[in-house]
mmCIF file of C-alpha atoms in Angstrom:
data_model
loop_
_atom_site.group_PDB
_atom_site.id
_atom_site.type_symbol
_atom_site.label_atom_id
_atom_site.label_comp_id
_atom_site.label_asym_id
_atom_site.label_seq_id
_atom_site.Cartn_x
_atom_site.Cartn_y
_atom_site.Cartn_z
ATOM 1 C CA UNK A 1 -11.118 10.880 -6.935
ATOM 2 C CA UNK A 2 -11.387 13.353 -9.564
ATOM 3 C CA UNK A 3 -13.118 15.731 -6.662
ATOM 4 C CA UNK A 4 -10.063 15.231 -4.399
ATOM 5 C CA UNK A 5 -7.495 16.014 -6.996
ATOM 6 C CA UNK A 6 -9.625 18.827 -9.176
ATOM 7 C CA UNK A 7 -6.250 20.541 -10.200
ATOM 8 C CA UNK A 8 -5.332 17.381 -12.671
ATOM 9 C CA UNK A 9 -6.235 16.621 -16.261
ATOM 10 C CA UNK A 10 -7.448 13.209 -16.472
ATOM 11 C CA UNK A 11 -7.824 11.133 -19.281
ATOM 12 C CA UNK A 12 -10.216 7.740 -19.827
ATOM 13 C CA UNK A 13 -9.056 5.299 -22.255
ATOM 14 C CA UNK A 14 -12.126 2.692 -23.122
ATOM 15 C CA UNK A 15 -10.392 1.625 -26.383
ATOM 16 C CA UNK A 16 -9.495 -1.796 -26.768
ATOM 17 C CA UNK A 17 -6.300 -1.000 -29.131
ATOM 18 C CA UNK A 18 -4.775 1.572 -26.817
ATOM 19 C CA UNK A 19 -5.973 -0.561 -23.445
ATOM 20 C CA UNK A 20 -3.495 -3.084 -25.227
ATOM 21 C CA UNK A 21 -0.326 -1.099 -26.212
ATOM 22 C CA UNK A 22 -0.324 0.437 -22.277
ATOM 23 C CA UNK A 23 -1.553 -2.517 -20.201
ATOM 24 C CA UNK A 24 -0.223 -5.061 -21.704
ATOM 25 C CA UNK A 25 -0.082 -9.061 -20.301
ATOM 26 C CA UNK A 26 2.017 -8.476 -16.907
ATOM 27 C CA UNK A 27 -0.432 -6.660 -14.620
ATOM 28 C CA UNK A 28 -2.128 -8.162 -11.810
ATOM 29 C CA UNK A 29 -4.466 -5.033 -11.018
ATOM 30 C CA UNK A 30 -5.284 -2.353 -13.444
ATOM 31 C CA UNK A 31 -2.543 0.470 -14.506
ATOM 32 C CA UNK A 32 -2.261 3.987 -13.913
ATOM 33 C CA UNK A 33 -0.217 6.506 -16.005
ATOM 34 C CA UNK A 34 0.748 9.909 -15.094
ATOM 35 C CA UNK A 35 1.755 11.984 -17.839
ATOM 36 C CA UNK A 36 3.287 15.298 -17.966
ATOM 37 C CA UNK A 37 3.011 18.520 -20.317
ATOM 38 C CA UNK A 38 6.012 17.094 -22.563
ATOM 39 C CA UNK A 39 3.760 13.626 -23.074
ATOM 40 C CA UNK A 40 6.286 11.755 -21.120
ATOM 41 C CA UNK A 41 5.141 9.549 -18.447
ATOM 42 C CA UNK A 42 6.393 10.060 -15.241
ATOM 43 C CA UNK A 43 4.800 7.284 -13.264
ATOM 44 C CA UNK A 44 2.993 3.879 -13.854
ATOM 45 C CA UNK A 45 1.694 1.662 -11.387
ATOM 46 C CA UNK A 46 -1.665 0.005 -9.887
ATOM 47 C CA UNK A 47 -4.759 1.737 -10.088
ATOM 48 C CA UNK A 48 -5.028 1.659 -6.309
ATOM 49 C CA UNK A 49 -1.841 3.268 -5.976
ATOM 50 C CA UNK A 50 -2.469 6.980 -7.946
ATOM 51 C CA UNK A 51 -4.024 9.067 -4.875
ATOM 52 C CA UNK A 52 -0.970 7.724 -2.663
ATOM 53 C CA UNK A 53 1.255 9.000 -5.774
ATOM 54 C CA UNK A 54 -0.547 12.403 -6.659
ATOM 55 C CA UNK A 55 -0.106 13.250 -2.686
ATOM 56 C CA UNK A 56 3.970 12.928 -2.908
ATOM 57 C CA UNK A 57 3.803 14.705 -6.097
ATOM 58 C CA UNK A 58 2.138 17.459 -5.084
ATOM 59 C CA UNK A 59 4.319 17.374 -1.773
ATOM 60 C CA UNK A 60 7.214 17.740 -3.771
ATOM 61 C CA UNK A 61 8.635 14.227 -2.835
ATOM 62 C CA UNK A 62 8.131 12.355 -5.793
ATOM 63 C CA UNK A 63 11.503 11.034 -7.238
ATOM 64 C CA UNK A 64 11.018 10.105 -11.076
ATOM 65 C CA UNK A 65 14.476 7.958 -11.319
ATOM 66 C CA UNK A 66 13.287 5.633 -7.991
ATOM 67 C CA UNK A 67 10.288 4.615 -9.209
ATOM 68 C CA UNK A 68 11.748 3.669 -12.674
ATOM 69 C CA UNK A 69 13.740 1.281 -10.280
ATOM 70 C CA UNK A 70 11.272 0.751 -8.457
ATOM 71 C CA UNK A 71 9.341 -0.727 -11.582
ATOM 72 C CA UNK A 72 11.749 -2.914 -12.749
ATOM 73 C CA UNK A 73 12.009 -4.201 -9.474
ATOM 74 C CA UNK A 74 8.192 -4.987 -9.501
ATOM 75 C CA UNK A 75 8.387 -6.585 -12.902
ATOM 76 C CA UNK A 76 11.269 -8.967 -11.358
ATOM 77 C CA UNK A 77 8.828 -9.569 -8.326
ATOM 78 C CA UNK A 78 5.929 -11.092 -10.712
ATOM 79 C CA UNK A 79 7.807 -12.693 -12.586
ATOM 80 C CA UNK A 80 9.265 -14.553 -9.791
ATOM 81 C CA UNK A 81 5.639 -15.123 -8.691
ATOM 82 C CA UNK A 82 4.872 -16.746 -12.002
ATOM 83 C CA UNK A 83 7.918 -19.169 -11.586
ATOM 84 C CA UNK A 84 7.642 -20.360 -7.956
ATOM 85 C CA UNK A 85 11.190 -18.528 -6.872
ATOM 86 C CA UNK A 86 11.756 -17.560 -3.550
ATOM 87 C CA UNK A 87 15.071 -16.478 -3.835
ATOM 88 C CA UNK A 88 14.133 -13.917 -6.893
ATOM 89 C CA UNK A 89 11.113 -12.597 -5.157
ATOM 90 C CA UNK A 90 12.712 -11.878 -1.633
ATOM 91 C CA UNK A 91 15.655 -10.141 -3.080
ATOM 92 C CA UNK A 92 13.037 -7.909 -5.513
ATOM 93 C CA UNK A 93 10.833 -6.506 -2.461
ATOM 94 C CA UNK A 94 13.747 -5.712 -0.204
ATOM 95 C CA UNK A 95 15.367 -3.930 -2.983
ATOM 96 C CA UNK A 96 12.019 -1.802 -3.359
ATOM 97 C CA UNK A 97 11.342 -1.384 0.099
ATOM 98 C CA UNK A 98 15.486 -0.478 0.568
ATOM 99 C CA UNK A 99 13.828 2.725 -1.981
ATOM 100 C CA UNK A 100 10.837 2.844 -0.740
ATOM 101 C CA UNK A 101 9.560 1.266 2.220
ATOM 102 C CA UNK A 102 5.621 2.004 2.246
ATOM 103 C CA UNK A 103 5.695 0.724 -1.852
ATOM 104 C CA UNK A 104 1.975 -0.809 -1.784
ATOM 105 C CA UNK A 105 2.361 -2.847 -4.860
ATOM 106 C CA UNK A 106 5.565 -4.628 -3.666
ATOM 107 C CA UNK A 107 4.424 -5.183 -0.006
ATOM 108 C CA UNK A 108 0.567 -6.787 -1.607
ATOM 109 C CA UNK A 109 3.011 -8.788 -3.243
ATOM 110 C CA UNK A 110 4.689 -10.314 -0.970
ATOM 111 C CA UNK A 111 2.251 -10.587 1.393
ATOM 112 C CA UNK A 112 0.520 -12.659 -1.003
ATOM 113 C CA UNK A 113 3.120 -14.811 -1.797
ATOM 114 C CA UNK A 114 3.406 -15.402 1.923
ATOM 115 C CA UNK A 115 -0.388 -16.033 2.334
ATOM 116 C CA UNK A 116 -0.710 -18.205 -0.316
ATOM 117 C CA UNK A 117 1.724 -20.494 0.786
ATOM 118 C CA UNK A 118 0.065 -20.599 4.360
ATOM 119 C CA UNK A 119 3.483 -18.909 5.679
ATOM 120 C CA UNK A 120 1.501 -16.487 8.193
ATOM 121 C CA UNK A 121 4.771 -16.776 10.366
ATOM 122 C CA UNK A 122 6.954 -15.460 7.837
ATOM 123 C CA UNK A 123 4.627 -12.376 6.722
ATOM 124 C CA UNK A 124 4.580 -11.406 10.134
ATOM 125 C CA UNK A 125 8.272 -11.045 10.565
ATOM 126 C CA UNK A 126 8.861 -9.600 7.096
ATOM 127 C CA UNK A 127 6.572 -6.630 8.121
ATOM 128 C CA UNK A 128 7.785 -6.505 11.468
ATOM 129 C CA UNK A 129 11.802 -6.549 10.257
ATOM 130 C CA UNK A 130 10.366 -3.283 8.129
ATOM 131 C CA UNK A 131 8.282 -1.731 10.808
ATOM 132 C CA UNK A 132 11.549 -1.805 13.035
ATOM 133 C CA UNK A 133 13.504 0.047 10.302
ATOM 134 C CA UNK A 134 10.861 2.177 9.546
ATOM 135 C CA UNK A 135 8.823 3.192 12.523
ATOM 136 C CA UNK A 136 6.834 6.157 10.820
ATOM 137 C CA UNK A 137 5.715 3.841 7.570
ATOM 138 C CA UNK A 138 1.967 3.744 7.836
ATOM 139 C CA UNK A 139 1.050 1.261 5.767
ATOM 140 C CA UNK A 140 3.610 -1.764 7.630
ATOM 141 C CA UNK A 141 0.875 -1.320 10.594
ATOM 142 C CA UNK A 142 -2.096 -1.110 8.326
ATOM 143 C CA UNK A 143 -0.964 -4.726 6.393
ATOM 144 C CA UNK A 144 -0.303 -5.947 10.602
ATOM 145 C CA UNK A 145 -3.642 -4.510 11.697
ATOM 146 C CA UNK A 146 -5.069 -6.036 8.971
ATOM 147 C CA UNK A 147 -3.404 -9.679 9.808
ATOM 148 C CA UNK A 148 -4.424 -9.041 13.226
ATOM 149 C CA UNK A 149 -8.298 -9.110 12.132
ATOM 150 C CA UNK A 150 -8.149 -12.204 9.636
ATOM 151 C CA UNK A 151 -6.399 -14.166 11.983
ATOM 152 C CA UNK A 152 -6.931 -15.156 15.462
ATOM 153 C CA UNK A 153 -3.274 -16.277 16.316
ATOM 154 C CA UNK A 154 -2.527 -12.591 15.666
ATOM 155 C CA UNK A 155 -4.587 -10.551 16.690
ATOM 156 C CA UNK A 156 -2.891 -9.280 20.217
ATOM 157 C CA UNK A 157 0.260 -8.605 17.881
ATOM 158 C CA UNK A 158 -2.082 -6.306 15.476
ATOM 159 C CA UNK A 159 -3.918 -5.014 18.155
ATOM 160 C CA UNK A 160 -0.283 -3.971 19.655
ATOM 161 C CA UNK A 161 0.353 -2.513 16.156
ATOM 162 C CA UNK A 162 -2.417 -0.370 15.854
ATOM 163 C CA UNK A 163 -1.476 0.859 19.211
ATOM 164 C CA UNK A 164 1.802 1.909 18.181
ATOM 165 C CA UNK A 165 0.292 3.288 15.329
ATOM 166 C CA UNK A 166 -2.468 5.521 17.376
ATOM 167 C CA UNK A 167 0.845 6.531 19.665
ATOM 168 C CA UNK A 168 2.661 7.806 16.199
ATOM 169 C CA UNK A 169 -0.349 9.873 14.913
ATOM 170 C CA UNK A 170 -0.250 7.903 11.789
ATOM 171 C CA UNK A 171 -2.640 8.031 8.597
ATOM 172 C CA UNK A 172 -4.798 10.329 7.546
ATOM 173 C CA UNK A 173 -8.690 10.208 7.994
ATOM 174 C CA UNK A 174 -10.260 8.124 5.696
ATOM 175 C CA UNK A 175 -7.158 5.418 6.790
ATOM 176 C CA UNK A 176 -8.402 6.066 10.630
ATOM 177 C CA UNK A 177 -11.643 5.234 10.238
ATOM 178 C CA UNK A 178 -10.945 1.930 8.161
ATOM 179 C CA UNK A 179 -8.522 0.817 10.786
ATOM 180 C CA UNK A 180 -11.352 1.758 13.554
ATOM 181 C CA UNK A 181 -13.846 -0.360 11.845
ATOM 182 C CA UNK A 182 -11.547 -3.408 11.583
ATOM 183 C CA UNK A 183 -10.773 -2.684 14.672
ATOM 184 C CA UNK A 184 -14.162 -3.167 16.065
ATOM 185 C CA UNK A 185 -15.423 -5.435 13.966
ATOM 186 C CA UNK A 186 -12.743 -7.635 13.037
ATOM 187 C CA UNK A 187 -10.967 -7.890 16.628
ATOM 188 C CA UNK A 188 -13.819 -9.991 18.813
ATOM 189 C CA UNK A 189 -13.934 -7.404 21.074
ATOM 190 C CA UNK A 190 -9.996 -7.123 22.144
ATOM 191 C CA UNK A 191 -9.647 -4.706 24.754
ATOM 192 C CA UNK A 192 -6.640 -2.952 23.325
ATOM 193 C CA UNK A 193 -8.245 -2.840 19.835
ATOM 194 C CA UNK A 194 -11.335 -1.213 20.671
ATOM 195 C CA UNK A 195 -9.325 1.364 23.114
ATOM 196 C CA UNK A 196 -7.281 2.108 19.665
ATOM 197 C CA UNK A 197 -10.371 2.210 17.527
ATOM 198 C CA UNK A 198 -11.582 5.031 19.966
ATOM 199 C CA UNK A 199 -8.825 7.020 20.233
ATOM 200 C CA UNK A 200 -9.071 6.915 16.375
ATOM 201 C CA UNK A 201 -12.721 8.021 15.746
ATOM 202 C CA UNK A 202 -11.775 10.685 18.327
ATOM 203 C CA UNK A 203 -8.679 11.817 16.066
ATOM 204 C CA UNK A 204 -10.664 12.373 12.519
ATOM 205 C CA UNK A 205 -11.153 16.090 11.047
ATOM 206 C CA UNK A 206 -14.260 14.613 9.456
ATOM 207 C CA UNK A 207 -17.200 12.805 10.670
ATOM 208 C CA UNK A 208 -18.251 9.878 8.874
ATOM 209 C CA UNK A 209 -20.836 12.096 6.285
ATOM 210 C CA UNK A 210 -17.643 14.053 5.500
ATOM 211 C CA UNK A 211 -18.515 17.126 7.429
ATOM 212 C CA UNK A 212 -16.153 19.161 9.368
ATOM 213 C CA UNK A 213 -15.936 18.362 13.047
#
């Protein structure tokens, strides 16, 4: 990461005092924190999260007062997780994704609350109702494609998606060639899937190694 984004200042924090005061007892992956030259932070969120952040920053497209919002909207959505409410939960993501409609941390979320109550169905439509609205929002086909290859019942559906996706000249490469391998190796040899996983591998700046092509 740090060779991707060489233009930062990054910081390590290994001490168990000041792992405490930032992470606290709420957080379901590891934390980020972005902090600028005042020593204000300007974002927070899940470790997975920061390249997808750094890349709207340095786009100009980062908006400091949504993702406050969009944080206290992801606070609401655990605890609602933690006390079995439906109602709180539902109302929590849509108000993200109403901000934000690509927000990882809110759609892993909910997608897990979905899976882990065996309501495949209902995940399906909830990304699908967002992919309508949004039909440029990358990751609403990745989380599809990815349904698609974990479970048979949906796989023409995903394999659909990543069609549409392909079509849209979505995702950059290193998101291309995870969706091509799924694709191949997660799809039991679906016509349309593999078709899509080729017309990926054949869209990548990079080879596999990294190398120009």
């Amino acid at each position: 990461f740090m060779q991707i984004k060489p233009a930062f200042e990054y910081a390590l924090l290994f001490d168990s005092e000041a792992h405490n005061k930032y992470m606290e007892q709420n957080i379901i992956y590891p934390r980020a924190f972005v902090i600028d030259y005042q020593n204000k932070i300007i974002w927070d969120g899940e470790l997975m999260d920061l390249p997808e952040m750094l890349d709207k920053y340095t786009a100009g497209k980062y908006d400091l007062e949504a993702n406050r919002k969009i944080n206290r909207y992801l606070a609401e959505m655990q605890n609602a997780l933690r006390a079995g409410s439906e109602y709180q939960l539902d109302r929590a993501a849509r108000a993200i994704l109403a901000i934000d409609p690509g927000n990882l941390a809110c759609l892993r979320m909910r997608m897990f609350s979905f899976e882990n109550t065996n309501r495949h169905d209902d995940a399906w439509k909830f990304l699908e109702e967002f992919r309508q609205k949004n039909p440029d929002e990358k990751y609403l086909y990745m989380l599809q494609i990815d349904m698609g290859g974990r479970y048979p019942a949906f796989a023409a559906r995903g394999a659909a998606a990543a069609a549409e996706f392909v079509k849209r000249k979505l995702g950059n490469d290193g998101e291309r060639l995870l969706l091509s391998w799924m694709l191949v190796n997660h799809y039991n040899y679906n016509i349309e899937a593999l078709e899509s996983a080729s017309k990926l591998l054949a869209s990548l700046k990079v080879d596999k190694f990294g190398n120009d092509v």
